[in-house]
mmCIF file of C-alpha atoms in Angstrom:
data_model
loop_
_atom_site.group_PDB
_atom_site.id
_atom_site.type_symbol
_atom_site.label_atom_id
_atom_site.label_comp_id
_atom_site.label_asym_id
_atom_site.label_seq_id
_atom_site.Cartn_x
_atom_site.Cartn_y
_atom_site.Cartn_z
ATOM 1 C CA MET A 212 -79.905 128.948 32.363
ATOM 2 C CA ASN A 213 -77.050 131.192 31.203
ATOM 3 C CA LEU A 214 -77.475 131.102 27.438
ATOM 4 C CA LEU A 215 -74.199 132.897 26.763
ATOM 5 C CA ASN A 216 -72.152 130.385 28.771
ATOM 6 C CA TYR A 217 -73.765 127.127 27.691
ATOM 7 C CA ASP A 218 -72.125 123.797 28.544
ATOM 8 C CA PHE A 219 -72.299 121.384 25.627
ATOM 9 C CA ILE A 220 -70.574 118.665 27.642
ATOM 10 C CA ALA A 221 -72.336 117.215 30.687
ATOM 11 C CA GLN A 222 -70.335 117.555 33.893
ATOM 12 C CA GLU A 223 -70.136 113.789 34.383
ATOM 13 C CA ASN A 224 -68.591 113.418 30.899
ATOM 14 C CA LEU A 225 -65.775 115.930 31.330
ATOM 15 C CA LYS A 226 -63.585 113.159 32.754
ATOM 16 C CA PHE A 227 -63.412 111.534 29.300
ATOM 17 C CA LEU A 228 -61.589 114.563 27.901
ATOM 18 C CA LYS A 229 -58.507 113.673 29.961
ATOM 19 C CA THR A 230 -58.268 110.160 28.540
ATOM 20 C CA TYR A 231 -59.124 110.957 24.907
ATOM 21 C CA LYS A 232 -56.452 110.075 22.333
ATOM 22 C CA TYR A 233 -56.834 110.827 18.642
ATOM 23 C CA LYS A 234 -56.472 107.783 16.388
ATOM 24 C CA GLY A 235 -56.125 108.092 12.661
ATOM 25 C CA THR A 236 -54.128 107.327 9.544
ATOM 26 C CA ASP A 237 -53.830 108.883 6.092
ATOM 27 C CA GLN A 238 -52.941 106.454 3.307
ATOM 28 C CA SER A 239 -52.873 109.161 0.636
ATOM 29 C CA LEU A 240 -49.752 108.947 -1.535
ATOM 30 C CA LEU A 241 -49.963 112.685 -2.140
ATOM 31 C CA TYR A 242 -50.022 113.350 1.586
ATOM 32 C CA ASN A 243 -47.299 110.867 2.551
ATOM 33 C CA TYR A 244 -44.852 111.702 -0.229
ATOM 34 C CA VAL A 245 -45.491 115.401 -0.887
ATOM 35 C CA LEU A 246 -47.671 117.279 1.603
ATOM 36 C CA SER A 247 -46.400 115.704 4.824
ATOM 37 C CA PRO A 248 -42.667 115.929 3.935
ATOM 38 C CA PHE A 249 -43.120 119.574 2.942
ATOM 39 C CA ALA A 250 -44.932 120.274 6.229
ATOM 40 C CA ASN A 251 -42.107 118.537 8.120
ATOM 41 C CA TRP A 252 -39.595 120.799 6.380
ATOM 42 C CA CYS A 253 -41.641 123.889 7.274
ATOM 43 C CA LEU A 254 -41.955 122.668 10.858
ATOM 44 C CA LYS A 255 -38.236 123.290 11.355
ATOM 45 C CA TYR A 256 -38.923 127.011 11.076
ATOM 46 C CA VAL A 257 -41.935 127.094 13.405
ATOM 47 C CA PRO A 258 -40.850 128.295 16.883
ATOM 48 C CA LEU A 259 -41.547 125.924 19.749
ATOM 49 C CA ASN A 260 -43.575 128.611 21.528
ATOM 50 C CA VAL A 261 -46.194 128.757 18.750
ATOM 51 C CA ALA A 262 -49.356 126.944 19.830
ATOM 52 C CA PRO A 263 -50.855 124.369 17.431
ATOM 53 C CA ASN A 264 -54.240 126.120 17.619
ATOM 54 C CA THR A 265 -52.563 129.308 16.392
ATOM 55 C CA LEU A 266 -51.521 127.487 13.220
ATOM 56 C CA THR A 267 -55.056 126.148 12.810
ATOM 57 C CA LEU A 268 -56.452 129.668 13.130
ATOM 58 C CA LEU A 269 -53.921 131.079 10.642
ATOM 59 C CA GLY A 270 -55.112 128.526 8.085
ATOM 60 C CA LEU A 271 -58.702 129.653 8.559
ATOM 61 C CA ILE A 272 -57.662 133.308 8.230
ATOM 62 C CA CYS A 273 -56.080 132.542 4.839
ATOM 63 C CA ILE A 274 -59.429 131.333 3.512
ATOM 64 C CA ILE A 275 -61.346 134.210 5.124
ATOM 65 C CA ILE A 276 -59.069 136.658 3.275
ATOM 66 C CA CYS A 277 -59.902 134.892 -0.016
ATOM 67 C CA HIS A 278 -63.582 135.054 0.829
ATOM 68 C CA ILE A 279 -63.521 138.779 1.589
ATOM 69 C CA LEU A 280 -61.578 139.530 -1.590
ATOM 70 C CA PHE A 281 -64.024 137.519 -3.711
ATOM 71 C CA TYR A 282 -66.984 139.270 -2.097
ATOM 72 C CA PHE A 283 -65.730 142.802 -2.732
ATOM 73 C CA VAL A 284 -64.443 142.077 -6.243
ATOM 74 C CA MET A 285 -67.176 139.756 -7.564
ATOM 75 C CA GLY A 286 -70.213 140.613 -5.417
ATOM 76 C CA ASP A 287 -73.123 138.192 -5.099
ATOM 77 C CA ASN A 288 -73.525 137.123 -8.729
ATOM 78 C CA PHE A 289 -71.286 134.044 -8.411
ATOM 79 C CA GLN A 290 -70.297 134.440 -12.045
ATOM 80 C CA GLY A 291 -68.453 136.788 -14.368
ATOM 81 C CA THR A 292 -64.853 137.476 -15.318
ATOM 82 C CA ILE A 293 -62.607 136.885 -12.315
ATOM 83 C CA PRO A 294 -59.351 138.888 -12.292
ATOM 84 C CA GLY A 295 -56.263 136.723 -12.653
ATOM 85 C CA TRP A 296 -54.647 138.245 -9.564
ATOM 86 C CA LEU A 297 -57.642 137.186 -7.459
ATOM 87 C CA LEU A 298 -57.501 133.600 -8.700
ATOM 88 C CA TRP A 299 -53.743 133.336 -8.152
ATOM 89 C CA THR A 300 -54.061 134.895 -4.690
ATOM 90 C CA THR A 301 -56.790 132.417 -3.797
ATOM 91 C CA PHE A 302 -54.719 129.513 -5.098
ATOM 92 C CA ILE A 303 -51.668 130.555 -3.074
ATOM 93 C CA LEU A 304 -53.615 131.216 0.135
ATOM 94 C CA HIS A 305 -55.505 127.937 -0.314
ATOM 95 C CA MET A 306 -52.245 125.983 -0.504
ATOM 96 C CA ILE A 307 -50.873 127.887 2.507
ATOM 97 C CA TYR A 308 -54.036 126.935 4.410
ATOM 98 C CA MET A 309 -53.418 123.286 3.491
ATOM 99 C CA ASN A 310 -49.910 123.486 4.869
ATOM 100 C CA PHE A 311 -51.124 125.061 8.123
ATOM 101 C CA ASP A 312 -53.720 122.269 8.330
ATOM 102 C CA ASN A 313 -50.904 119.711 8.168
ATOM 103 C CA LEU A 314 -48.582 121.680 10.442
ATOM 104 C CA ASP A 315 -50.900 122.069 13.437
ATOM 105 C CA GLY A 316 -51.020 118.370 14.283
ATOM 106 C CA LYS A 317 -47.272 117.993 13.817
ATOM 107 C CA GLN A 318 -46.632 120.984 16.086
ATOM 108 C CA ALA A 319 -49.019 119.524 18.683
ATOM 109 C CA ARG A 320 -47.074 116.256 18.789
ATOM 110 C CA ARG A 321 -43.727 118.060 18.671
ATOM 111 C CA THR A 322 -44.584 120.189 21.721
ATOM 112 C CA ASN A 323 -46.671 117.518 23.473
ATOM 113 C CA ASN A 324 -49.709 119.803 23.258
ATOM 114 C CA SER A 325 -52.255 117.484 21.646
ATOM 115 C CA SER A 326 -55.739 117.918 23.101
ATOM 116 C CA PRO A 327 -59.392 117.172 22.318
ATOM 117 C CA LEU A 328 -59.915 120.917 21.830
ATOM 118 C CA GLY A 329 -57.273 121.011 19.111
ATOM 119 C CA MET A 330 -58.960 118.145 17.266
ATOM 120 C CA ILE A 331 -62.381 119.799 17.532
ATOM 121 C CA LEU A 332 -61.122 123.182 16.324
ATOM 122 C CA ASP A 333 -59.243 121.543 13.457
ATOM 123 C CA HIS A 334 -62.285 119.588 12.268
ATOM 124 C CA ASN A 335 -64.613 122.525 12.801
ATOM 125 C CA PHE A 336 -62.460 125.053 10.975
ATOM 126 C CA ASP A 337 -62.115 122.620 8.065
ATOM 127 C CA SER A 338 -65.899 122.313 7.876
ATOM 128 C CA MET A 339 -66.269 126.112 8.007
ATOM 129 C CA ILE A 340 -63.882 126.376 5.080
ATOM 130 C CA ILE A 341 -66.275 124.292 2.971
ATOM 131 C CA ALA A 342 -68.834 127.077 3.364
ATOM 132 C CA ILE A 343 -66.392 129.976 3.069
ATOM 133 C CA GLN A 344 -64.180 128.752 0.238
ATOM 134 C CA GLY A 345 -67.184 127.011 -1.277
ATOM 135 C CA THR A 346 -68.767 130.317 -2.291
ATOM 136 C CA ASN A 347 -65.521 131.251 -4.058
ATOM 137 C CA PHE A 348 -65.519 127.885 -5.816
ATOM 138 C CA VAL A 349 -69.121 128.459 -6.910
ATOM 139 C CA THR A 350 -68.013 131.701 -8.585
ATOM 140 C CA CYS A 351 -65.001 129.959 -10.098
ATOM 141 C CA LEU A 352 -67.295 127.432 -11.799
ATOM 142 C CA GLN A 353 -69.639 130.224 -12.953
ATOM 143 C CA CYS A 354 -72.684 128.697 -11.251
ATOM 144 C CA GLY A 355 -74.462 132.033 -10.711
ATOM 145 C CA GLN A 356 -77.334 132.380 -8.273
ATOM 146 C CA SER A 357 -78.876 129.094 -9.369
ATOM 147 C CA ILE A 358 -79.544 125.629 -8.045
ATOM 148 C CA LEU A 359 -76.094 124.654 -9.369
ATOM 149 C CA ALA A 360 -74.464 126.786 -6.667
ATOM 150 C CA PHE A 361 -76.327 124.929 -3.923
ATOM 151 C CA LEU A 362 -75.680 121.499 -5.446
ATOM 152 C CA LEU A 363 -71.971 122.258 -5.728
ATOM 153 C CA ILE A 364 -71.796 123.064 -2.004
ATOM 154 C CA CYS A 365 -73.645 119.808 -1.255
ATOM 155 C CA VAL A 366 -70.841 117.773 -2.890
ATOM 156 C CA PRO A 367 -68.285 118.233 -0.057
ATOM 157 C CA THR A 368 -70.784 118.990 2.722
ATOM 158 C CA TYR A 369 -72.525 115.641 3.064
ATOM 159 C CA PRO A 370 -69.375 113.471 2.853
ATOM 160 C CA PHE A 371 -67.679 115.635 5.503
ATOM 161 C CA TYR A 372 -70.694 115.235 7.793
ATOM 162 C CA ILE A 373 -70.849 111.472 7.226
ATOM 163 C CA ILE A 374 -67.100 111.019 7.816
ATOM 164 C CA ALA A 375 -67.478 112.895 11.114
ATOM 165 C CA HIS A 376 -69.957 110.198 12.122
ATOM 166 C CA GLU A 377 -67.539 107.522 10.978
ATOM 167 C CA GLU A 378 -64.988 108.869 13.454
ATOM 168 C CA TYR A 379 -67.667 109.033 16.163
ATOM 169 C CA TYR A 380 -68.758 105.419 15.746
ATOM 170 C CA THR A 381 -65.392 103.777 14.936
ATOM 171 C CA HIS A 382 -63.323 106.002 17.296
ATOM 172 C CA GLU A 383 -60.713 106.626 14.617
ATOM 173 C CA MET A 384 -60.297 108.372 11.283
ATOM 174 C CA ASN A 385 -58.590 106.338 8.586
ATOM 175 C CA LEU A 386 -58.389 108.124 5.255
ATOM 176 C CA PRO A 387 -58.043 105.991 2.085
ATOM 177 C CA ILE A 388 -55.360 106.237 -0.585
ATOM 178 C CA ILE A 389 -57.377 108.916 -2.396
ATOM 179 C CA ASN A 390 -59.350 111.211 -0.102
ATOM 180 C CA ALA A 391 -60.913 114.652 0.145
ATOM 181 C CA ALA A 392 -58.510 115.923 2.808
ATOM 182 C CA ALA A 393 -55.464 115.571 0.533
ATOM 183 C CA GLU A 394 -56.303 115.039 -3.130
ATOM 184 C CA GLY A 395 -59.687 116.758 -2.897
ATOM 185 C CA THR A 396 -58.333 119.899 -1.259
ATOM 186 C CA VAL A 397 -55.414 120.130 -3.698
ATOM 187 C CA PHE A 398 -57.867 119.635 -6.577
ATOM 188 C CA VAL A 399 -59.994 122.575 -5.410
ATOM 189 C CA GLY A 400 -56.939 124.798 -5.081
ATOM 190 C CA SER A 401 -55.638 123.718 -8.482
ATOM 191 C CA LEU A 402 -58.906 124.697 -10.172
ATOM 192 C CA PHE A 403 -58.355 128.294 -9.082
ATOM 193 C CA ALA A 404 -54.954 128.190 -10.799
ATOM 194 C CA ILE A 405 -56.418 126.512 -13.910
ATOM 195 C CA ASN A 406 -59.037 129.245 -14.159
ATOM 196 C CA ALA A 407 -56.316 131.874 -13.801
ATOM 197 C CA ILE A 408 -54.506 130.357 -16.787
ATOM 198 C CA PHE A 409 -57.382 129.482 -19.109
ATOM 199 C CA GLY A 410 -60.147 131.794 -17.901
ATOM 200 C CA CYS A 411 -63.602 130.858 -16.603
ATOM 201 C CA ASP A 412 -65.684 131.030 -19.787
ATOM 202 C CA PHE A 413 -65.301 127.335 -20.624
ATOM 203 C CA TRP A 414 -67.475 126.400 -17.608
ATOM 204 C CA THR A 415 -70.588 127.771 -19.328
ATOM 205 C CA GLN A 416 -69.959 126.186 -22.730
ATOM 206 C CA LYS A 417 -72.490 123.614 -23.930
ATOM 207 C CA MET A 418 -71.456 119.979 -24.301
ATOM 208 C CA PRO A 419 -73.424 118.355 -27.170
ATOM 209 C CA ARG A 420 -72.297 114.857 -26.174
ATOM 210 C CA PHE A 421 -73.852 115.342 -22.732
ATOM 211 C CA TYR A 422 -77.363 116.397 -23.729
ATOM 212 C CA ASN A 423 -76.160 119.947 -24.402
ATOM 213 C CA LEU A 424 -75.531 120.553 -20.710
ATOM 214 C CA GLN A 425 -73.086 123.231 -19.612
ATOM 215 C CA PHE A 426 -69.607 122.070 -18.661
ATOM 216 C CA ASN A 427 -70.100 123.141 -15.019
ATOM 217 C CA THR A 428 -73.290 121.072 -14.807
ATOM 218 C CA VAL A 429 -71.500 117.997 -16.135
ATOM 219 C CA ALA A 430 -68.631 118.618 -13.698
ATOM 220 C CA ILE A 431 -71.033 118.742 -10.733
ATOM 221 C CA ILE A 432 -72.682 115.495 -11.883
ATOM 222 C CA ILE A 433 -69.235 113.859 -12.032
ATOM 223 C CA PHE A 434 -68.440 115.185 -8.536
ATOM 224 C CA PHE A 435 -71.654 113.620 -7.216
ATOM 225 C CA VAL A 436 -70.853 110.269 -8.891
ATOM 226 C CA VAL A 437 -67.360 110.219 -7.342
ATOM 227 C CA VAL A 438 -68.792 111.004 -3.892
ATOM 228 C CA ALA A 439 -71.569 108.421 -4.270
ATOM 229 C CA PHE A 440 -68.963 105.788 -5.166
ATOM 230 C CA GLY A 441 -67.025 106.350 -1.936
ATOM 231 C CA LEU A 442 -69.822 106.657 0.610
ATOM 232 C CA PRO A 443 -70.821 102.950 0.724
ATOM 233 C CA PHE A 444 -67.306 102.136 1.955
ATOM 234 C CA VAL A 445 -67.719 104.655 4.781
ATOM 235 C CA PHE A 446 -71.053 103.171 5.840
ATOM 236 C CA LYS A 447 -69.524 99.686 5.639
ATOM 237 C CA LYS A 448 -66.966 100.744 8.262
ATOM 238 C CA ILE A 449 -69.667 102.266 10.456
ATOM 239 C CA THR A 450 -71.872 99.152 10.312
ATOM 240 C CA LYS A 451 -69.103 97.152 11.967
ATOM 241 C CA PHE A 452 -69.975 99.070 15.135
ATOM 242 C CA VAL A 453 -73.669 100.020 14.808
ATOM 243 C CA PRO A 454 -76.607 98.852 12.638
ATOM 244 C CA LEU A 455 -77.053 100.536 9.267
ATOM 245 C CA SER A 456 -80.411 101.897 10.417
ATOM 246 C CA GLN A 457 -78.717 103.805 13.237
ATOM 247 C CA ALA A 458 -76.005 105.113 10.907
ATOM 248 C CA LEU A 459 -78.624 106.395 8.464
ATOM 249 C CA LYS A 460 -80.771 107.811 11.258
ATOM 250 C CA SER A 461 -77.900 110.038 12.351
ATOM 251 C CA GLN A 462 -77.904 111.682 8.914
ATOM 252 C CA ARG A 463 -81.531 112.876 9.073
ATOM 253 C CA TYR A 464 -80.793 116.335 10.450
ATOM 254 C CA MET A 465 -78.551 117.537 7.624
ATOM 255 C CA LEU A 466 -80.635 115.699 5.041
ATOM 256 C CA PHE A 467 -83.719 117.581 6.222
ATOM 257 C CA ALA A 468 -81.843 120.901 6.191
ATOM 258 C CA GLY A 469 -80.662 120.309 2.631
ATOM 259 C CA LEU A 470 -84.095 119.257 1.389
ATOM 260 C CA VAL A 471 -85.733 122.349 2.904
ATOM 261 C CA LEU A 472 -83.245 124.676 1.225
ATOM 262 C CA PHE A 473 -83.625 122.791 -2.070
ATOM 263 C CA TYR A 474 -87.406 123.198 -1.785
ATOM 264 C CA VAL A 475 -87.072 126.919 -1.083
ATOM 265 C CA ILE A 476 -84.828 127.414 -4.121
ATOM 266 C CA GLN A 477 -87.095 125.460 -6.438
ATOM 267 C CA PHE A 478 -90.534 126.562 -5.248
ATOM 268 C CA SER A 479 -90.090 130.027 -3.761
ATOM 269 C CA PRO A 480 -92.983 132.289 -4.891
ATOM 270 C CA SER A 481 -90.539 135.160 -5.408
ATOM 271 C CA ASP A 482 -87.650 133.054 -6.764
ATOM 272 C CA VAL A 483 -85.634 134.068 -3.718
ATOM 273 C CA GLY A 484 -82.734 131.805 -4.636
ATOM 274 C CA SER A 485 -81.865 133.979 -7.620
ATOM 275 C CA ARG A 486 -81.440 136.979 -5.304
ATOM 276 C CA HIS A 487 -80.154 135.582 -2.023
ATOM 277 C CA MET A 488 -78.077 132.508 -2.866
ATOM 278 C CA ARG A 489 -75.252 133.666 -0.596
ATOM 279 C CA ALA A 490 -77.588 133.562 2.415
ATOM 280 C CA ILE A 491 -78.696 130.052 1.450
ATOM 281 C CA LEU A 492 -75.100 128.853 1.157
ATOM 282 C CA TYR A 493 -74.206 130.406 4.519
ATOM 283 C CA ILE A 494 -77.212 128.758 6.189
ATOM 284 C CA PHE A 495 -76.334 125.341 4.806
ATOM 285 C CA GLY A 496 -72.590 125.623 5.348
ATOM 286 C CA PHE A 497 -72.619 126.926 8.908
ATOM 287 C CA THR A 498 -75.420 124.555 9.904
ATOM 288 C CA MET A 499 -73.237 121.669 8.743
ATOM 289 C CA SER A 500 -70.181 123.142 10.443
ATOM 290 C CA LYS A 501 -71.858 123.314 13.841
ATOM 291 C CA ALA A 502 -73.344 119.842 13.358
ATOM 292 C CA VAL A 503 -69.863 118.458 12.624
ATOM 293 C CA GLY A 504 -68.592 120.254 15.720
ATOM 294 C CA ILE A 505 -71.307 118.670 17.854
ATOM 295 C CA VAL A 506 -70.391 115.204 16.560
ATOM 296 C CA ALA A 507 -66.713 115.839 17.391
ATOM 297 C CA VAL A 508 -67.534 117.158 20.874
ATOM 298 C CA TYR A 509 -69.795 114.229 21.689
ATOM 299 C CA HIS A 510 -67.116 111.881 20.388
ATOM 300 C CA VAL A 511 -64.348 113.147 22.691
ATOM 301 C CA SER A 512 -66.729 113.345 25.667
ATOM 302 C CA ASN A 513 -68.350 109.926 25.124
ATOM 303 C CA GLN A 514 -71.905 111.293 24.867
ATOM 304 C CA ASP A 515 -74.829 109.970 22.836
ATOM 305 C CA LEU A 516 -75.584 111.989 19.725
ATOM 306 C CA PRO A 517 -78.769 114.082 19.779
ATOM 307 C CA ASN A 518 -81.478 113.287 17.235
ATOM 308 C CA TYR A 519 -81.392 116.874 15.996
ATOM 309 C CA LEU A 520 -80.090 120.330 16.906
ATOM 310 C CA ASN A 521 -82.315 123.226 17.937
ATOM 311 C CA SER A 522 -81.501 124.976 14.655
ATOM 312 C CA ILE A 523 -83.948 122.578 13.023
ATOM 313 C CA TYR A 524 -86.757 124.939 14.054
ATOM 314 C CA LEU A 525 -85.293 127.607 11.746
ATOM 315 C CA PHE A 526 -85.756 125.224 8.829
ATOM 316 C CA PHE A 527 -89.358 124.541 9.847
ATOM 317 C CA VAL A 528 -89.991 128.305 9.803
ATOM 318 C CA LEU A 529 -88.345 128.581 6.391
ATOM 319 C CA LEU A 530 -90.368 125.676 4.997
ATOM 320 C CA PHE A 531 -93.655 126.977 6.428
ATOM 321 C CA ASN A 532 -93.025 130.445 5.003
ATOM 322 C CA THR A 533 -92.391 129.048 1.514
ATOM 323 C CA ILE A 534 -95.470 126.791 1.549
ATOM 324 C CA TYR A 535 -97.588 129.681 2.853
ATOM 325 C CA GLY A 536 -96.418 131.774 -0.078
ATOM 326 C CA GLN A 537 -97.261 129.015 -2.542
ATOM 327 C CA ILE A 538 -100.794 128.739 -1.180
ATOM 328 C CA PHE A 539 -101.629 132.428 -0.736
ATOM 329 C CA GLY A 540 -99.407 133.954 -3.423
ATOM 330 C CA GLN A 541 -97.256 135.882 -0.967
ATOM 331 C CA SER A 542 -95.085 134.639 1.885
ATOM 332 C CA LEU A 543 -95.947 135.545 5.455
ATOM 333 C CA ILE A 544 -92.450 137.004 5.914
ATOM 334 C CA GLU A 545 -90.527 138.583 3.029
ATOM 335 C CA GLU A 546 -88.391 135.678 1.826
ATOM 336 C CA GLY A 547 -85.142 137.551 1.308
ATOM 337 C CA LEU A 548 -85.351 139.160 4.737
ATOM 338 C CA LEU A 549 -86.085 135.801 6.365
ATOM 339 C CA LEU A 550 -83.153 134.112 4.626
ATOM 340 C CA GLN A 551 -80.758 136.868 5.626
ATOM 341 C CA GLY A 552 -82.021 136.757 9.205
ATOM 342 C CA ILE A 553 -81.632 132.986 9.448
ATOM 343 C CA ALA A 554 -78.164 133.197 7.864
ATOM 344 C CA LEU A 555 -77.114 135.722 10.512
ATOM 345 C CA ILE A 556 -78.567 133.572 13.300
ATOM 346 C CA THR A 557 -76.800 130.483 11.927
ATOM 347 C CA VAL A 558 -73.426 132.233 11.925
ATOM 348 C CA LEU A 559 -73.963 133.627 15.440
ATOM 349 C CA VAL A 560 -75.066 130.223 16.738
ATOM 350 C CA HIS A 561 -71.887 128.740 15.338
ATOM 351 C CA VAL A 562 -69.728 131.419 16.967
ATOM 352 C CA HIS A 563 -71.595 130.757 20.240
ATOM 353 C CA PHE A 564 -70.772 127.053 19.909
ATOM 354 C CA LEU A 565 -67.070 127.686 19.276
ATOM 355 C CA TYR A 566 -66.825 130.111 22.198
ATOM 356 C CA ASN A 567 -68.461 127.747 24.678
ATOM 357 C CA ILE A 568 -66.622 124.621 23.602
ATOM 358 C CA THR A 569 -63.322 126.468 23.805
ATOM 359 C CA ARG A 570 -64.245 127.856 27.227
ATOM 360 C CA GLN A 571 -65.531 124.605 28.694
ATOM 361 C CA ILE A 572 -62.775 122.288 27.455
ATOM 362 C CA SER A 573 -59.923 124.695 28.239
ATOM 363 C CA GLN A 574 -61.268 125.120 31.774
ATOM 364 C CA ALA A 575 -61.823 121.391 32.274
ATOM 365 C CA LEU A 576 -58.321 120.481 31.083
ATOM 366 C CA LYS A 577 -56.711 123.629 32.513
ATOM 367 C CA ILE A 578 -55.047 124.423 29.200
ATOM 368 C CA LYS A 579 -54.385 127.612 27.278
ATOM 369 C CA VAL A 580 -55.894 127.829 23.816
ATOM 370 C CA PHE A 581 -53.313 129.886 21.943
ATOM 371 C CA LYS A 582 -50.282 129.347 24.147
ATOM 372 C CA ILE A 583 -48.014 126.350 24.673
ATOM 373 C CA ASN A 584 -49.004 124.347 27.757
ATOM 374 C CA LYS A 585 -45.918 123.156 29.573
#
C-alpha cells in the first residue's frame, strides 16, 4: 500500500462525486441582511478567473497570520497583556476571513464551479480555524495553561463535529436563525475588538455573585449552557433519519479523545498541562478537523462512517503513559515530549488527509483545484 497516496474514497464510490449537490439554508438574520449582502457587494470586484478554493484558502491564511502573530508576541502562556495593535489586527483579519468564507460559495455558483471538493475544503478549513484561532481566543480570555483553555476549545469543537454528522445523515445543512457560523463567528471576532478597547484584565476578576469564580470561568460555563441548549434540536433532526443510538454512537471517537486529554490534564504526574497546553489544544483541534473532514468525504461519496479513525491509537498511548506514571511515579515516556510528538503527528496526518482528498477528488472529477474549470 502506498501510504503517501492513500485513497480515502473507495473506487466504486467515486461515481457519487459526479452527482453530489450541496443542499443547505441559513436562516440567520445577521447573515441574510448584513453578511451576505456585503459579500455580494464584494463579489462584484472578484475577477471571474479567481477560483472559489482560492478564496477559501485566503480566508484560512488570514487566521494563520493571526495565529503566528499571537505566538511570537504572547508565547505559550495564554495570558498576559495583549498589545492593542495585535487585538485590532486579529479582529480585522477575522472579519476578512468571514467575508472570504461567504464569498467562496457565491463565486462557485457565479462561475459554475461548485464541487464536492470545494465543500470539503470549506468545512475542513473552518474546523481547522477552531483550533488555530481558538488558541488566540484562549489568550484573549486569559485562560492560561489551565483546564479552562481546554474547556474553552471544547465549546465550539463538539457542536461543529455533531453538525457535520447532521449533514451526513440528513443530506443537507440548515442553519437556524441564530447559529455559530454567523452570529457565533462574529461574536468571537467582536471579543477581540472589545478586549482592544477595554483591556483583558476583567476576565480574571472574581465574581462574588457566582461563587467567587473568575469572569472567564463564568463565561465558559455560559458558553457550555448555550451549546447544550441547541444540541437536542440537532439530534432531533438526525433521529428523523437514524435511531438516536446510532447518532450517539457516531460521537464516541471525539468523546473518547476529549476524555483522554481531560484525564491527562487533570491527573498527569508531572502536571504536563501547565507546560504543554498548546500541544494539547493542537492534538484536540486537528483530530477534530480531520474527523470532520472524514465525515464530509464519506457524505459526498455515499460511504458508511467508520467506527473510529486510526488516530485513536495515539490516545491509547497517551492514556497508558499517564496511568503508568500515576502507578509508578514516573511516566514511561516523558510526558511533554510525548504530547509534542503526538501533536506533530496529528498535524501531519491532517495535512496527509487534505493532500490525498484533494488529489483523489480532483483526479476523479478532472477538475483543477485553484483554477476556474470551464
